[in-house]
PDB file of C-alpha atoms in Angstrom:
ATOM      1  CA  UNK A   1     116.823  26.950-108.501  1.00 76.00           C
ATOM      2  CA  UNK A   2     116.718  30.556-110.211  1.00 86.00           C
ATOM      3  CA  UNK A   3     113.221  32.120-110.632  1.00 92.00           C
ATOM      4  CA  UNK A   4     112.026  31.692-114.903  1.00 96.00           C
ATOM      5  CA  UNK A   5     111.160  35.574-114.959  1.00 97.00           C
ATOM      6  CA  UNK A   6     107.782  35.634-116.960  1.00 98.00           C
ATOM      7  CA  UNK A   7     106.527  38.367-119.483  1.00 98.00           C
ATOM      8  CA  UNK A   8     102.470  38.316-120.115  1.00 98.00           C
ATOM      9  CA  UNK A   9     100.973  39.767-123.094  1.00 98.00           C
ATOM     10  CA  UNK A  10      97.188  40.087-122.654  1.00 97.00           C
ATOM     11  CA  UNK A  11      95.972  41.256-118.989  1.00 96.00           C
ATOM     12  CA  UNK A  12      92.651  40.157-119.447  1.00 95.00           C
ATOM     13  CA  UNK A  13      93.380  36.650-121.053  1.00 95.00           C
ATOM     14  CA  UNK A  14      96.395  36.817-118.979  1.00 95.00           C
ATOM     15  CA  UNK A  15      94.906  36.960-115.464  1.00 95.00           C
ATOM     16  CA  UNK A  16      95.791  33.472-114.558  1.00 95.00           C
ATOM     17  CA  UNK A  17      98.951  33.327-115.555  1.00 95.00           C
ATOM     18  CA  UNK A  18      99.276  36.490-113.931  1.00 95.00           C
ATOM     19  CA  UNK A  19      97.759  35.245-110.762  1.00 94.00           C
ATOM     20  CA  UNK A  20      99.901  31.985-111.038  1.00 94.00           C
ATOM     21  CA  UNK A  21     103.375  33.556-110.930  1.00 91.00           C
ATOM     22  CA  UNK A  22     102.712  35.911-107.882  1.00 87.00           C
ATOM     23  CA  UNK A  23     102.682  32.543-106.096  1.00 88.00           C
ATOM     24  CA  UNK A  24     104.881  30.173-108.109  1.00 92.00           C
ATOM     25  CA  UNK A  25     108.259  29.219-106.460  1.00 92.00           C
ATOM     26  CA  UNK A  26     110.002  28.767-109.495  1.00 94.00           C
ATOM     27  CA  UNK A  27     108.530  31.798-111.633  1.00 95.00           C
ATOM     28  CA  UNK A  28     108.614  35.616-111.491  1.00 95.00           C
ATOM     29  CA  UNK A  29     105.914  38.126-112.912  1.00 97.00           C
ATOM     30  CA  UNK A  30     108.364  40.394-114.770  1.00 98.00           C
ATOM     31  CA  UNK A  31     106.024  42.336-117.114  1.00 98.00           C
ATOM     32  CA  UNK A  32     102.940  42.920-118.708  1.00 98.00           C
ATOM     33  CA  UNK A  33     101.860  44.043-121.915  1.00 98.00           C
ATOM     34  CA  UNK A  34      98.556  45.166-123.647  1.00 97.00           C
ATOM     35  CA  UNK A  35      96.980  48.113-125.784  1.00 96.00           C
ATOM     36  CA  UNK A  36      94.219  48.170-122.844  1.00 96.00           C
ATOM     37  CA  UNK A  37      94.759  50.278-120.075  1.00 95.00           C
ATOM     38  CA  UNK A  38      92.153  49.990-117.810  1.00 96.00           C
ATOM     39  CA  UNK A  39      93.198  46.177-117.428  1.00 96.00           C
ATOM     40  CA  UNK A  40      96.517  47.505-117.026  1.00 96.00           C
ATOM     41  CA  UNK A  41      95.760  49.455-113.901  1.00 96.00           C
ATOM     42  CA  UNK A  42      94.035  47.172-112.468  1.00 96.00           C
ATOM     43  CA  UNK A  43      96.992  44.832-112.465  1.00 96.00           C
ATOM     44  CA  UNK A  44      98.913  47.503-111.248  1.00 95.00           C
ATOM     45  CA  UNK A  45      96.452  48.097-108.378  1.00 95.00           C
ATOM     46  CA  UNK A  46      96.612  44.630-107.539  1.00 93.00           C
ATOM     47  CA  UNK A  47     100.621  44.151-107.944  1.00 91.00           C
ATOM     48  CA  UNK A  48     101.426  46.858-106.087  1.00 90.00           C
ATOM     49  CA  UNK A  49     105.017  46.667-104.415  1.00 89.00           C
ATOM     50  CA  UNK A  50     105.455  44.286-106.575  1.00 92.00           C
ATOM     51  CA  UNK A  51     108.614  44.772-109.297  1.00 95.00           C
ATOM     52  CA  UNK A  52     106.699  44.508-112.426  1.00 97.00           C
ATOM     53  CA  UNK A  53     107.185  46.892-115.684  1.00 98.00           C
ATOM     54  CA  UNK A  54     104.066  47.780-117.884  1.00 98.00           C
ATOM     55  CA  UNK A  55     103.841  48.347-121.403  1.00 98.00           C
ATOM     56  CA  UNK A  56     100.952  49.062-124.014  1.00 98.00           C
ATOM     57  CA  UNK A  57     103.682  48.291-127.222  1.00 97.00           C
ATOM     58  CA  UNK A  58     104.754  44.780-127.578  1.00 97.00           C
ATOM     59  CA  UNK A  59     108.226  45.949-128.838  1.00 97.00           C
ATOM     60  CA  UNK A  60     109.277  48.023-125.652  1.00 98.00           C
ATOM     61  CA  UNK A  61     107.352  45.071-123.638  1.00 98.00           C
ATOM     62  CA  UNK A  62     109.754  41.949-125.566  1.00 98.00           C
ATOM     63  CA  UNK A  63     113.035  43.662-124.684  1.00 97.00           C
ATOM     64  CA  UNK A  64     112.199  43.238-121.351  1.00 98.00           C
ATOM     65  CA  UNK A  65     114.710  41.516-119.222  1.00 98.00           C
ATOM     66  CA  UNK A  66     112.732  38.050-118.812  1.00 98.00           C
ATOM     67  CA  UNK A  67     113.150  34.146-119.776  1.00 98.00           C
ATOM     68  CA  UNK A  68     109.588  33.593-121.630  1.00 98.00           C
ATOM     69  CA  UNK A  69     106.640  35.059-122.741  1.00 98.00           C
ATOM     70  CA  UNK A  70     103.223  34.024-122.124  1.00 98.00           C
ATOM     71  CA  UNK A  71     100.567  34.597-125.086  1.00 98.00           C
ATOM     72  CA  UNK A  72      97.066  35.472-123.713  1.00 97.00           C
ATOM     73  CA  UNK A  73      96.103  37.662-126.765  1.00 94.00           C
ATOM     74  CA  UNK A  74      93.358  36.115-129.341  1.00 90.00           C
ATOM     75  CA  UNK A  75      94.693  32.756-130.480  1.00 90.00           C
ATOM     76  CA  UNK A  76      94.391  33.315-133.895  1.00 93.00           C
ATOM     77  CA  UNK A  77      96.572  36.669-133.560  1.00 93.00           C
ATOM     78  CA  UNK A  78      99.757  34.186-131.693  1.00 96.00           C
ATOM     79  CA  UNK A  79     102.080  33.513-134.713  1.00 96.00           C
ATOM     80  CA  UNK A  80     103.528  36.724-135.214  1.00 96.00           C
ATOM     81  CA  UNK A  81     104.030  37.929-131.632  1.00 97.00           C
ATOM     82  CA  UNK A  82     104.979  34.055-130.971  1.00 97.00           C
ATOM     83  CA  UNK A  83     108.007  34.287-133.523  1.00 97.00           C
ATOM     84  CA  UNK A  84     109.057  38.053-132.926  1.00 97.00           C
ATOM     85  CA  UNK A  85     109.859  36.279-129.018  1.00 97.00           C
ATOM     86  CA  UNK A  86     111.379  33.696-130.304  1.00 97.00           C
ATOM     87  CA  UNK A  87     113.381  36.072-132.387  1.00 97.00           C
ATOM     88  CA  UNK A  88     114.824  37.895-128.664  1.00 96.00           C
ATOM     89  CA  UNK A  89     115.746  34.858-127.402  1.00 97.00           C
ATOM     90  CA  UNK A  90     112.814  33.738-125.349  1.00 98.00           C
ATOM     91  CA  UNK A  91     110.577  30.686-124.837  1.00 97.00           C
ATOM     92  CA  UNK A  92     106.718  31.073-125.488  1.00 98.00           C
ATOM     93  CA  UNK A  93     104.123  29.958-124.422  1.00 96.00           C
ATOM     94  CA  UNK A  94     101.138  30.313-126.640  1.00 92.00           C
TER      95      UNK A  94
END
């Protein structure tokens, strides 16, 4: 079965599903996206050798070659972000 390559927006709020698809046998860490980066780096410190791209703007970050997007920003802040993915042709999570 191919690997669901995974885009996360939010790496604080996104840490576990961060964490989760370094493991997962069926799903890919791909990307990650936020305006914060301090918890950027940190991912990056942790992912190293790892083949994941980083972005701080949402629109560079949902081009991004991947399958779905995972929405770890404020819940009330989803819709938006949730239908601009939806818009590239991915599946959310939110």
């Amino acid at each position: 079965m191919k690997k669901m390559k995974i885009g996360v927006l939010g790496a604080g709020r996104g840490t576990s599903m961060i964490n989760y698809c370094k493991n997962a046998e069926h799903a890919e860490l791909v990307a990650i996206c936020d305006k914060w980066e301090d918890g950027l780096n940190r991912h990056k410190n942790q992912c190293k050798g790892m083949d994941i791209a980083y972005y701080t703007d949402f629109e560079e970050f949902i081009r991004h070659d991947m399958d779905a997007v995972v929405l770890a920003n404020y819940a009330n802040e989803h819709t938006p972000f949730a239908i601009r993915a939806m818009k590239e042709g991915k599946h959310v999570f939110s």
